Amino acid sequence: MTALLPRWEHRIYLLIWVLHSLAAFVLAIYTTSELRVWLRQWLTDSDYITNWKRDASDVEWALFRTSFRGTILFFTLHSLGFHIVYKKCSKETATYALIAFWTSLHIIFASLTSICVLAAIATVTVILTVKLKSELPAWVICVGFVLTVNNYARFSVDPASYYREFNIYFYTAVQILNFCIYLHRHSHYDVSKHVLLRFVQYLLYPPYTMTLIVLFEDFDQQITKREHNPSADIEFSTLAKKLGRLLFWAAFLDALHHVLYVNALFSSPFTLIYGLNSYKLASLAYVAGQLFHVKYVVLFGIPSWFALLDGMDPPGPPICISRVSKYSQMWRHFDRGLYEFLKNQVYIPLMKNQTGAALIARRLFAMVSAFLFVLAWHGTSSNYISWVSLSALELCIERVGKAIARTESFTRISIAIGPQNITRLQSVAMLATVIPGIFGVFFFLGSEGIGSTIFQSVLIDGFKEIFTLHFRLGEAGQVLMHLLILGYAFNATCLYFEDSKRKTKVH
């Protein structure tokens, strides 16, 4: 528990952070405009602003844009059918009707091939799980499928269909794994008619086949609740506001791509950023993170909105990275579905009941196992390995900090200097977690060499100059010292928001 700093002090820190964030965007726009001649291969003609170019380097966003109308139609038809079926049909009839309807939608908007492939994998995996009474075959098959699907699956040529197929392959593989884990751990291999029908519904429910990960048990609870309340109470005014925000952020991000080419720069060879000063590098990296966050607000938000329209309970939106300085919270609240999967299916089962050194070893093993799945999900290139390694280091440092906070010595210091000074001390100490967390994200966001160039130029060179007292305006040491002071203000601001939110929940 942290103590709130005086309001005037918090406002100063908040003002410092907001002004620096705005300055980072301005500097990023200026820098990418300077380098525009080297980014032409990533720029395409704007769809709606004459004689303007748009950054089209983000493949995921480009595919989303291409498939947007079809995806919205896909979800809209599903939602209409979903509500009509539950209002007009009995529970059993509704189950069969929706399975047939959803199958047809997937065939039309994705492909028959993808449905057949996934049906075959689901059948084989469930049979092996039940016959061998083990979840291991499901892990091997589903993780192996995720690792190799890009190499062997027959994707459609049409980009819009490809985008939906790609998502369906990846997220349905996780759903199959979730169901097999459920059979092994919770249901004593119950493959009754009701359970299998629910499994098929789980695989086919459209909003959960794209970008959202939901555990089988959670889906079962949600759909059961919906079955018992065919005329679900839906707050349409709240949904309208959510939709308005989603459309705003989608339009804002797409418009921003006309003046800000950070994604193109981060997709280019790292030699393009090699000669930039540390201020420019830090600004570009920060803005890349912000663009990534806004993109996933939209990508997670669209299927989530339709699930809410159905009366379901999808994972919440990703937390804003500008208000998180503890990266355990980033993992917990950015991709909430992935976090629930890692926590319930990997981390907790591997922890077991241990104490002392055995607990530490188990905790480390569970964390490594969770991050190995993350690598399987995202890829095993060196930049992803660096991202995962720095994230793991950050979590370990956080845990050490929590252990220190529980000691008698820390308690005595807290009493001696008072709670507000402890908050200030904590803001300084949290620089040790912010640094690996943030720089790990830079590895994740950029192509090969981008993250390591920023890491070397800003952090390593910066600390070298600080320790050797080699300070020159605009060079690495001075810039890093500036960023560390900014990091203190950022940490204090995040702690203020965190404590305010906690107290609001209590009241």
Short mmCIF file of C-alpha atoms in Angstrom, two decimals:
data_model
loop_
_atom_site.label_atom_id
_atom_site.label_comp_id
_atom_site.label_asym_id
_atom_site.label_seq_id
_atom_site.Cartn_x
_atom_site.Cartn_y
_atom_site.Cartn_z
CA MET A 1 0.00 0.00 0.00
CA THR A 2 1.43 3.37 -1.01
CA ALA A 3 0.56 6.76 0.44
CA LEU A 4 -0.81 9.42 -1.85
CA LEU A 5 1.59 12.31 -2.31
CA PRO A 6 0.33 15.88 -1.87
CA ARG A 7 -1.98 16.88 -4.69
CA TRP A 8 0.32 19.69 -5.84
CA GLU A 9 3.25 17.28 -6.10
CA HIS A 10 1.21 14.73 -8.02
CA ARG A 11 0.04 17.44 -10.42
CA ILE A 12 3.63 18.49 -11.10
CA TYR A 13 4.65 14.90 -11.87
CA LEU A 14 1.59 14.40 -14.05
CA LEU A 15 2.26 17.63 -15.95
CA ILE A 16 5.89 16.60 -16.50
CA TRP A 17 4.82 13.22 -17.86
CA VAL A 18 2.07 14.57 -20.13
CA LEU A 19 4.32 17.27 -21.60
CA HIS A 20 7.09 14.77 -22.27
CA SER A 21 4.62 12.37 -23.90
CA LEU A 22 3.38 15.11 -26.23
CA ALA A 23 6.96 16.15 -26.98
CA ALA A 24 7.80 12.54 -27.87
CA PHE A 25 5.02 12.49 -30.47
CA VAL A 26 6.17 15.79 -31.97
CA LEU A 27 9.78 14.62 -32.13
CA ALA A 28 8.74 11.25 -33.60
CA ILE A 29 6.71 12.96 -36.35
CA TYR A 30 9.64 15.27 -37.13
CA THR A 31 12.20 12.43 -37.15
CA THR A 32 10.18 10.06 -39.34
CA SER A 33 9.44 12.91 -41.75
CA GLU A 34 13.19 13.53 -42.03
CA LEU A 35 13.73 9.86 -42.89
CA ARG A 36 10.70 9.60 -45.18
CA VAL A 37 12.79 9.22 -48.34
CA TRP A 38 14.18 5.95 -46.90
CA LEU A 39 10.72 4.68 -45.96
CA ARG A 40 9.00 4.99 -49.34
CA GLN A 41 8.65 1.23 -49.79
CA TRP A 42 6.36 1.17 -46.72
CA LEU A 43 4.18 4.11 -47.76
CA THR A 44 1.07 3.80 -49.88
CA ASP A 45 -1.47 6.26 -51.28
CA SER A 46 -4.09 7.35 -48.79
CA ASP A 47 -7.60 5.99 -49.29
CA TYR A 48 -9.27 9.24 -48.30
CA ILE A 49 -6.75 12.14 -48.35
CA THR A 50 -5.69 13.17 -51.85
CA ASN A 51 -1.93 13.32 -52.50
CA TRP A 52 -1.10 11.98 -49.02
CA LYS A 53 0.83 8.84 -48.15
CA ARG A 54 -0.02 6.41 -45.37
CA ASP A 55 2.28 4.11 -43.41
CA ALA A 56 1.19 0.60 -44.44
CA SER A 57 4.09 -1.30 -42.84
CA ASP A 58 2.07 -2.82 -39.99
CA VAL A 59 0.87 -6.02 -41.67
CA GLU A 60 -1.61 -6.84 -38.92
CA TRP A 61 -3.28 -3.43 -39.15
CA ALA A 62 -3.23 -3.56 -42.96
CA LEU A 63 -5.01 -6.93 -42.93
CA PHE A 64 -7.48 -5.67 -40.35
CA ARG A 65 -8.28 -2.65 -42.55
CA THR A 66 -8.74 -4.89 -45.59
CA SER A 67 -11.02 -7.29 -43.74
CA PHE A 68 -12.87 -4.66 -41.68
CA ARG A 69 -16.15 -4.60 -43.62
CA GLY A 70 -16.30 -8.37 -43.96
CA THR A 71 -15.43 -8.89 -40.29
CA ILE A 72 -18.08 -6.42 -39.13
CA LEU A 73 -20.64 -8.15 -41.37
CA PHE A 74 -19.50 -11.52 -39.98
CA PHE A 75 -20.04 -10.39 -36.38
CA THR A 76 -23.26 -8.52 -37.18
CA LEU A 77 -24.90 -11.52 -38.86
CA HIS A 78 -23.79 -13.69 -35.95
CA SER A 79 -25.25 -11.30 -33.40
CA LEU A 80 -28.59 -11.02 -35.20
CA GLY A 81 -28.84 -14.80 -35.49
CA PHE A 82 -27.74 -15.25 -31.87
CA HIS A 83 -30.47 -13.01 -30.48
CA ILE A 84 -33.20 -14.36 -32.77
CA VAL A 85 -32.40 -18.00 -32.02
CA TYR A 86 -32.42 -17.52 -28.25
CA LYS A 87 -35.69 -15.61 -28.38
CA LYS A 88 -37.53 -18.00 -30.71
CA CYS A 89 -36.10 -21.44 -29.93
CA SER A 90 -35.91 -23.80 -27.00
CA LYS A 91 -32.52 -24.33 -25.35
CA GLU A 92 -31.77 -27.61 -27.15
CA THR A 93 -32.97 -26.36 -30.53
CA ALA A 94 -30.96 -23.16 -30.08
CA THR A 95 -27.79 -25.18 -29.48
CA TYR A 96 -28.09 -27.10 -32.76
CA ALA A 97 -29.31 -24.07 -34.71
CA LEU A 98 -26.39 -21.91 -33.59
CA ILE A 99 -23.82 -24.62 -34.34
CA ALA A 100 -25.17 -24.94 -37.88
CA PHE A 101 -25.41 -21.16 -38.30
CA TRP A 102 -21.90 -20.46 -36.98
CA THR A 103 -20.41 -23.21 -39.13
CA SER A 104 -21.98 -21.63 -42.21
CA LEU A 105 -20.64 -18.20 -41.26
CA HIS A 106 -17.11 -19.53 -40.82
CA ILE A 107 -17.22 -21.31 -44.17
CA ILE A 108 -18.46 -18.16 -45.93
CA PHE A 109 -16.18 -15.62 -44.24
CA ALA A 110 -13.10 -17.83 -43.72
CA SER A 111 -13.01 -21.13 -45.61
CA LEU A 112 -14.27 -24.71 -45.58
CA THR A 113 -10.66 -25.88 -45.48
CA SER A 114 -9.91 -24.13 -42.18
CA ILE A 115 -13.04 -25.56 -40.57
CA CYS A 116 -12.22 -29.10 -41.73
CA VAL A 117 -8.59 -28.86 -40.57
CA LEU A 118 -9.58 -27.62 -37.13
CA ALA A 119 -12.37 -30.19 -36.82
CA ALA A 120 -9.87 -32.96 -37.55
CA ILE A 121 -7.34 -31.60 -35.04
CA ALA A 122 -10.02 -31.17 -32.38
CA THR A 123 -11.31 -34.72 -32.87
CA VAL A 124 -7.88 -36.35 -32.74
CA THR A 125 -6.72 -34.27 -29.77
CA VAL A 126 -9.82 -34.93 -27.66
CA ILE A 127 -9.73 -38.68 -28.41
CA LEU A 128 -6.04 -38.91 -27.42
CA THR A 129 -6.67 -36.91 -24.25
CA VAL A 130 -9.50 -39.20 -23.17
CA LYS A 131 -7.85 -42.48 -24.20
CA LEU A 132 -4.44 -41.69 -22.68
CA LYS A 133 -5.95 -39.81 -19.73
CA SER A 134 -3.37 -37.08 -20.14
CA GLU A 135 -3.30 -33.49 -21.35
CA LEU A 136 0.22 -33.92 -22.74
CA PRO A 137 -0.95 -34.94 -26.26
CA ALA A 138 -3.05 -31.77 -26.41
CA TRP A 139 -0.05 -29.60 -25.49
CA VAL A 140 2.14 -31.29 -28.10
CA ILE A 141 -0.46 -31.14 -30.88
CA CYS A 142 -1.79 -27.63 -30.24
CA VAL A 143 1.54 -25.93 -29.54
CA GLY A 144 3.06 -27.79 -32.49
CA PHE A 145 0.19 -26.59 -34.68
CA VAL A 146 0.70 -22.97 -33.58
CA LEU A 147 4.43 -23.24 -34.35
CA THR A 148 3.97 -24.76 -37.82
CA VAL A 149 0.61 -23.51 -39.12
CA ASN A 150 2.21 -20.70 -41.12
CA ASN A 151 4.37 -23.20 -42.98
CA TYR A 152 1.83 -25.89 -43.80
CA ALA A 153 -1.71 -24.49 -43.68
CA ARG A 154 -3.46 -23.66 -46.96
CA PHE A 155 -4.50 -20.04 -46.53
CA SER A 156 -6.86 -18.21 -48.87
CA VAL A 157 -5.39 -15.83 -51.42
CA ASP A 158 -7.92 -13.12 -50.54
CA PRO A 159 -6.34 -10.95 -47.77
CA ALA A 160 -9.61 -10.53 -45.85
CA SER A 161 -10.25 -14.28 -45.74
CA TYR A 162 -6.59 -14.89 -44.91
CA TYR A 163 -6.81 -12.57 -41.90
CA ARG A 164 -9.84 -14.38 -40.49
CA GLU A 165 -8.33 -17.81 -41.24
CA PHE A 166 -5.09 -16.84 -39.53
CA ASN A 167 -6.91 -15.78 -36.37
CA ILE A 168 -9.21 -18.79 -36.40
CA TYR A 169 -6.30 -21.23 -36.72
CA PHE A 170 -4.33 -19.70 -33.85
CA TYR A 171 -7.13 -19.00 -31.40
CA THR A 172 -9.04 -22.23 -32.06
CA ALA A 173 -5.85 -24.21 -31.37
CA VAL A 174 -5.74 -22.58 -27.93
CA GLN A 175 -9.44 -23.35 -27.44
CA ILE A 176 -8.85 -27.03 -28.23
CA LEU A 177 -6.01 -27.07 -25.70
CA ASN A 178 -8.19 -25.33 -23.10
CA PHE A 179 -10.93 -27.93 -23.52
CA CYS A 180 -8.53 -30.87 -23.22
CA ILE A 181 -7.04 -29.36 -20.06
CA TYR A 182 -10.58 -29.01 -18.72
CA LEU A 183 -11.28 -32.68 -19.47
CA HIS A 184 -8.08 -33.77 -17.73
CA ARG A 185 -8.17 -31.55 -14.65
CA HIS A 186 -11.80 -30.79 -13.91
CA SER A 187 -14.31 -33.16 -15.53
CA HIS A 188 -12.85 -36.68 -15.13
CA TYR A 189 -12.90 -37.02 -18.94
CA ASP A 190 -16.62 -36.36 -19.23
CA VAL A 191 -17.41 -36.51 -22.95
CA SER A 192 -21.16 -36.62 -22.61
CA LYS A 193 -23.38 -35.21 -25.32
CA HIS A 194 -23.90 -31.94 -23.42
CA VAL A 195 -20.16 -31.37 -22.90
CA LEU A 196 -19.28 -32.12 -26.53
CA LEU A 197 -22.02 -29.82 -27.84
CA ARG A 198 -20.74 -27.07 -25.56
CA PHE A 199 -17.21 -27.72 -26.87
CA VAL A 200 -18.40 -27.27 -30.46
CA GLN A 201 -20.16 -24.04 -29.48
CA TYR A 202 -16.94 -22.90 -27.79
CA LEU A 203 -14.94 -23.49 -30.97
CA LEU A 204 -17.44 -21.75 -33.23
CA TYR A 205 -18.68 -18.75 -31.20
CA PRO A 206 -17.49 -15.97 -33.57
CA PRO A 207 -16.31 -13.21 -31.17
CA TYR A 208 -14.01 -15.69 -29.40
CA THR A 209 -12.37 -16.96 -32.59
CA MET A 210 -10.48 -13.70 -33.21
CA THR A 211 -7.92 -12.04 -30.87
CA LEU A 212 -9.70 -12.98 -27.61
CA ILE A 213 -8.66 -15.95 -25.45
CA VAL A 214 -11.37 -17.26 -23.12
CA LEU A 215 -11.11 -20.42 -21.01
CA PHE A 216 -13.64 -23.18 -21.69
CA GLU A 217 -15.01 -22.99 -18.13
CA ASP A 218 -15.60 -19.26 -18.49
CA PHE A 219 -17.35 -19.69 -21.84
CA ASP A 220 -19.53 -22.44 -20.38
CA GLN A 221 -20.59 -20.18 -17.50
CA GLN A 222 -21.29 -17.26 -19.82
CA ILE A 223 -23.33 -19.20 -22.37
CA THR A 224 -25.23 -21.08 -19.62
CA LYS A 225 -26.18 -17.77 -18.04
CA ARG A 226 -27.28 -16.52 -21.46
CA GLU A 227 -29.39 -19.63 -22.05
CA HIS A 228 -31.25 -19.03 -18.79
CA ASN A 229 -31.87 -15.42 -19.73
CA PRO A 230 -32.85 -15.35 -23.44
CA SER A 231 -33.78 -11.66 -23.22
CA ALA A 232 -30.52 -10.54 -21.66
CA ASP A 233 -30.46 -7.11 -20.04
CA ILE A 234 -28.09 -5.16 -22.24
CA GLU A 235 -27.22 -1.52 -21.55
CA PHE A 236 -27.38 -0.14 -25.07
CA SER A 237 -26.32 3.36 -24.01
CA THR A 238 -23.10 1.95 -22.53
CA LEU A 239 -22.52 -0.15 -25.64
CA ALA A 240 -23.08 2.89 -27.86
CA LYS A 241 -20.41 4.83 -25.94
CA LYS A 242 -17.99 1.90 -26.20
CA LEU A 243 -18.61 1.65 -29.93
CA GLY A 244 -18.09 5.38 -30.35
CA ARG A 245 -14.74 5.15 -28.56
CA LEU A 246 -13.66 2.18 -30.66
CA LEU A 247 -14.52 3.92 -33.93
CA PHE A 248 -12.75 7.08 -32.76
CA TRP A 249 -9.52 5.24 -31.90
CA ALA A 250 -9.62 3.26 -35.15
CA ALA A 251 -10.03 6.48 -37.17
CA PHE A 252 -7.44 8.32 -35.05
CA LEU A 253 -4.82 5.59 -35.49
CA ASP A 254 -5.43 5.34 -39.22
CA ALA A 255 -5.20 9.12 -39.61
CA LEU A 256 -2.02 9.22 -37.51
CA HIS A 257 -0.36 6.83 -39.96
CA HIS A 258 -0.47 9.68 -42.52
CA VAL A 259 1.95 11.87 -40.54
CA LEU A 260 3.79 9.43 -38.30
CA TYR A 261 5.89 6.66 -39.85
CA VAL A 262 7.25 4.98 -36.72
CA ASN A 263 5.99 1.55 -37.74
CA ALA A 264 7.75 1.88 -41.09
CA LEU A 265 10.97 2.87 -39.36
CA PHE A 266 10.72 -0.03 -36.90
CA SER A 267 10.10 -2.41 -39.83
CA SER A 268 13.20 -1.19 -41.67
CA PRO A 269 16.84 -2.28 -41.22
CA PHE A 270 18.23 -1.06 -37.89
CA THR A 271 20.93 0.90 -39.71
CA LEU A 272 18.32 3.60 -40.39
CA ILE A 273 18.15 4.52 -36.70
CA TYR A 274 21.82 3.92 -35.94
CA GLY A 275 22.90 7.55 -36.21
CA LEU A 276 19.94 9.10 -34.38
CA ASN A 277 20.55 10.76 -31.02
CA SER A 278 19.16 9.28 -27.81
CA TYR A 279 16.25 11.74 -27.56
CA LYS A 280 15.01 10.74 -30.99
CA LEU A 281 15.47 7.03 -30.27
CA ALA A 282 13.62 7.25 -26.96
CA SER A 283 10.77 9.23 -28.54
CA LEU A 284 10.39 6.80 -31.44
CA ALA A 285 10.36 3.81 -29.10
CA TYR A 286 7.79 5.38 -26.76
CA VAL A 287 5.49 6.34 -29.65
CA ALA A 288 5.79 2.85 -31.17
CA GLY A 289 4.50 1.47 -27.88
CA GLN A 290 1.58 3.90 -27.86
CA LEU A 291 0.60 2.99 -31.43
CA PHE A 292 0.74 -0.69 -30.49
CA HIS A 293 -1.56 -0.08 -27.53
CA VAL A 294 -4.13 1.85 -29.58
CA LYS A 295 -4.07 -0.83 -32.27
CA TYR A 296 -4.95 -3.51 -29.75
CA VAL A 297 -7.63 -1.37 -28.15
CA VAL A 298 -9.33 -1.69 -31.55
CA LEU A 299 -8.36 -5.30 -32.39
CA PHE A 300 -9.48 -6.59 -28.98
CA GLY A 301 -12.35 -4.14 -28.79
CA ILE A 302 -14.32 -5.11 -31.91
CA PRO A 303 -14.98 -8.80 -31.02
CA SER A 304 -15.30 -7.83 -27.36
CA TRP A 305 -18.04 -5.31 -28.22
CA PHE A 306 -20.05 -7.91 -30.12
CA ALA A 307 -19.64 -10.38 -27.23
CA LEU A 308 -21.01 -7.72 -24.87
CA LEU A 309 -23.89 -7.20 -27.30
CA ASP A 310 -24.59 -10.92 -26.93
CA GLY A 311 -24.75 -10.57 -23.15
CA MET A 312 -21.42 -12.38 -22.69
CA ASP A 313 -18.48 -11.38 -20.49
CA PRO A 314 -15.34 -11.02 -22.66
CA PRO A 315 -11.88 -10.05 -21.37
CA GLY A 316 -11.47 -6.35 -20.68
CA PRO A 317 -9.57 -3.87 -22.88
CA PRO A 318 -5.77 -3.55 -22.74
CA ILE A 319 -4.43 -1.21 -20.10
CA CYS A 320 -2.81 2.01 -21.32
CA ILE A 321 0.95 1.57 -21.26
CA SER A 322 1.39 5.21 -20.21
CA ARG A 323 -0.03 4.48 -16.78
CA VAL A 324 1.77 1.24 -15.93
CA SER A 325 5.23 1.16 -14.37
CA LYS A 326 4.93 -2.34 -12.88
CA TYR A 327 5.20 -4.74 -15.77
CA SER A 328 3.52 -7.52 -13.82
CA GLN A 329 0.43 -5.35 -14.28
CA MET A 330 1.22 -5.00 -17.98
CA TRP A 331 1.20 -8.78 -18.35
CA ARG A 332 -1.95 -9.03 -16.24
CA HIS A 333 -3.98 -6.28 -17.89
CA PHE A 334 -2.84 -5.90 -21.51
CA ASP A 335 -3.86 -9.21 -23.09
CA ARG A 336 -6.13 -10.33 -20.26
CA GLY A 337 -7.21 -13.53 -21.99
CA LEU A 338 -3.62 -14.66 -22.56
CA TYR A 339 -2.82 -13.83 -18.93
CA GLU A 340 -5.72 -15.95 -17.65
CA PHE A 341 -4.53 -18.81 -19.85
CA LEU A 342 -0.93 -18.57 -18.64
CA LYS A 343 -1.97 -18.21 -15.01
CA ASN A 344 -4.55 -21.01 -14.88
CA GLN A 345 -3.19 -23.49 -17.41
CA VAL A 346 0.58 -23.09 -16.91
CA TYR A 347 1.72 -21.12 -13.87
CA ILE A 348 -0.59 -22.27 -11.04
CA PRO A 349 -0.55 -26.00 -11.96
CA LEU A 350 3.27 -25.98 -11.95
CA MET A 351 3.53 -24.19 -8.59
CA LYS A 352 1.93 -26.90 -6.43
CA ASN A 353 2.31 -26.84 -2.62
CA GLN A 354 5.91 -25.97 -1.87
CA THR A 355 7.77 -23.89 0.71
CA GLY A 356 11.25 -22.45 1.11
CA ALA A 357 13.82 -23.11 -1.61
CA ALA A 358 11.47 -25.56 -3.35
CA LEU A 359 8.88 -22.79 -3.72
CA ILE A 360 11.46 -20.44 -5.28
CA ALA A 361 12.56 -23.17 -7.70
CA ARG A 362 8.95 -24.02 -8.59
CA ARG A 363 8.09 -20.36 -9.09
CA LEU A 364 11.07 -19.88 -11.40
CA PHE A 365 10.21 -23.04 -13.35
CA ALA A 366 6.57 -21.96 -13.70
CA MET A 367 7.59 -18.50 -14.91
CA VAL A 368 10.02 -19.94 -17.48
CA SER A 369 7.34 -22.36 -18.71
CA ALA A 370 4.82 -19.53 -19.12
CA PHE A 371 7.32 -17.48 -21.11
CA LEU A 372 8.18 -20.48 -23.29
CA PHE A 373 4.51 -20.60 -24.32
CA VAL A 374 4.67 -16.85 -25.03
CA LEU A 375 7.62 -17.52 -27.35
CA ALA A 376 5.69 -20.31 -29.07
CA TRP A 377 2.78 -17.87 -29.52
CA HIS A 378 4.77 -14.89 -30.81
CA GLY A 379 7.85 -16.50 -32.35
CA THR A 380 11.37 -17.49 -31.38
CA SER A 381 13.44 -14.81 -33.11
CA SER A 382 16.22 -13.17 -31.10
CA ASN A 383 14.27 -9.95 -30.51
CA TYR A 384 11.39 -11.92 -28.94
CA ILE A 385 13.84 -13.91 -26.80
CA SER A 386 15.38 -10.63 -25.60
CA TRP A 387 11.91 -9.23 -24.85
CA VAL A 388 10.92 -12.31 -22.84
CA SER A 389 14.26 -12.40 -20.99
CA LEU A 390 14.02 -8.75 -19.94
CA SER A 391 10.37 -9.23 -18.94
CA ALA A 392 11.34 -12.21 -16.78
CA LEU A 393 14.14 -10.16 -15.19
CA GLU A 394 11.68 -7.36 -14.45
CA LEU A 395 9.26 -9.76 -12.73
CA CYS A 396 12.11 -11.19 -10.63
CA ILE A 397 13.15 -7.68 -9.56
CA GLU A 398 9.54 -6.89 -8.63
CA ARG A 399 9.42 -10.02 -6.47
CA VAL A 400 12.69 -9.07 -4.76
CA GLY A 401 11.23 -5.63 -4.07
CA LYS A 402 8.11 -7.18 -2.50
CA ALA A 403 10.30 -9.41 -0.33
CA ILE A 404 12.30 -6.39 0.87
CA ALA A 405 9.07 -4.54 1.68
CA ARG A 406 8.08 -7.38 4.05
CA THR A 407 11.27 -7.20 6.13
CA GLU A 408 11.48 -5.70 9.62
CA SER A 409 14.23 -3.32 8.50
CA PHE A 410 11.98 -1.83 5.83
CA THR A 411 9.16 -1.49 8.37
CA ARG A 412 11.45 0.45 10.71
CA ILE A 413 12.58 2.71 7.86
CA SER A 414 8.94 3.30 6.87
CA ILE A 415 8.05 4.41 10.39
CA ALA A 416 11.12 6.64 10.58
CA ILE A 417 10.66 8.56 7.31
CA GLY A 418 6.88 8.41 6.92
CA PRO A 419 4.58 6.95 4.24
CA GLN A 420 4.91 9.76 1.69
CA ASN A 421 8.71 9.54 1.69
CA ILE A 422 8.38 5.77 1.29
CA THR A 423 6.30 6.45 -1.84
CA ARG A 424 9.06 8.71 -3.14
CA LEU A 425 11.66 6.06 -2.31
CA GLN A 426 9.54 3.44 -4.05
CA SER A 427 9.32 5.67 -7.14
CA VAL A 428 13.12 5.74 -7.29
CA ALA A 429 13.48 2.00 -6.65
CA MET A 430 10.97 1.18 -9.38
CA LEU A 431 13.40 2.50 -11.97
CA ALA A 432 15.01 -0.93 -11.59
CA THR A 433 11.80 -2.53 -12.90
CA VAL A 434 10.82 0.10 -15.45
CA ILE A 435 14.15 -0.12 -17.30
CA PRO A 436 14.07 -3.84 -18.22
CA GLY A 437 10.31 -3.70 -18.76
CA ILE A 438 10.36 -0.78 -21.18
CA PHE A 439 13.51 -1.77 -23.05
CA GLY A 440 12.14 -5.30 -23.39
CA VAL A 441 9.11 -3.87 -25.17
CA PHE A 442 11.41 -2.06 -27.61
CA PHE A 443 12.82 -5.45 -28.65
CA PHE A 444 9.27 -6.76 -29.11
CA LEU A 445 8.07 -3.87 -31.26
CA GLY A 446 10.94 -3.61 -33.73
CA SER A 447 12.48 -5.76 -36.40
CA GLU A 448 15.80 -7.52 -35.88
CA GLY A 449 18.40 -5.09 -34.54
CA ILE A 450 16.04 -2.23 -33.64
CA GLY A 451 15.71 -3.12 -29.96
CA SER A 452 19.40 -3.87 -29.51
CA THR A 453 20.37 -0.57 -31.16
CA ILE A 454 18.11 1.40 -28.79
CA PHE A 455 19.31 -0.69 -25.83
CA GLN A 456 22.96 0.00 -26.66
CA SER A 457 22.65 3.65 -27.67
CA VAL A 458 20.31 4.85 -24.90
CA LEU A 459 20.93 2.52 -21.96
CA ILE A 460 24.41 0.99 -22.16
CA ASP A 461 26.15 4.06 -23.60
CA GLY A 462 24.12 6.26 -21.26
CA PHE A 463 25.22 4.43 -18.12
CA LYS A 464 28.82 4.38 -19.34
CA GLU A 465 28.78 8.16 -19.67
CA ILE A 466 27.04 8.62 -16.30
CA PHE A 467 29.57 6.43 -14.46
CA THR A 468 32.51 8.16 -16.16
CA LEU A 469 30.94 11.61 -15.56
CA HIS A 470 31.07 12.26 -19.29
CA PHE A 471 28.15 14.63 -19.75
CA ARG A 472 27.47 16.53 -22.94
CA LEU A 473 24.17 18.08 -23.94
CA GLY A 474 22.18 15.75 -26.18
CA GLU A 475 24.51 12.78 -25.76
CA ALA A 476 23.67 9.43 -24.18
CA GLY A 477 24.67 10.17 -20.57
CA GLN A 478 22.76 13.44 -20.30
CA VAL A 479 19.73 11.98 -22.09
CA LEU A 480 19.64 8.90 -19.85
CA MET A 481 19.89 11.06 -16.71
CA HIS A 482 16.97 13.12 -18.05
CA LEU A 483 15.01 9.91 -18.72
CA LEU A 484 15.73 8.57 -15.22
CA ILE A 485 14.37 11.77 -13.67
CA LEU A 486 11.36 11.51 -15.98
CA GLY A 487 11.02 7.86 -14.94
CA TYR A 488 10.78 8.94 -11.31
CA ALA A 489 7.91 11.30 -12.16
CA PHE A 490 6.28 8.55 -14.23
CA ASN A 491 6.54 6.02 -11.39
CA ALA A 492 5.10 8.46 -8.87
CA THR A 493 2.20 9.21 -11.23
CA CYS A 494 1.50 5.51 -11.79
CA LEU A 495 1.57 4.82 -8.04
CA TYR A 496 -0.88 7.69 -7.52
CA PHE A 497 -3.30 6.26 -10.11
CA GLU A 498 -2.87 2.75 -8.70
CA ASP A 499 -3.61 3.81 -5.13
CA SER A 500 -6.51 6.05 -6.16
CA LYS A 501 -8.07 3.17 -8.10
CA ARG A 502 -7.61 0.80 -5.16
CA LYS A 503 -9.29 3.23 -2.76
CA THR A 504 -12.14 3.82 -5.22
CA LYS A 505 -12.81 0.06 -5.35
CA VAL A 506 -12.89 -0.13 -1.54
CA HIS A 507 -15.47 2.64 -1.34
#
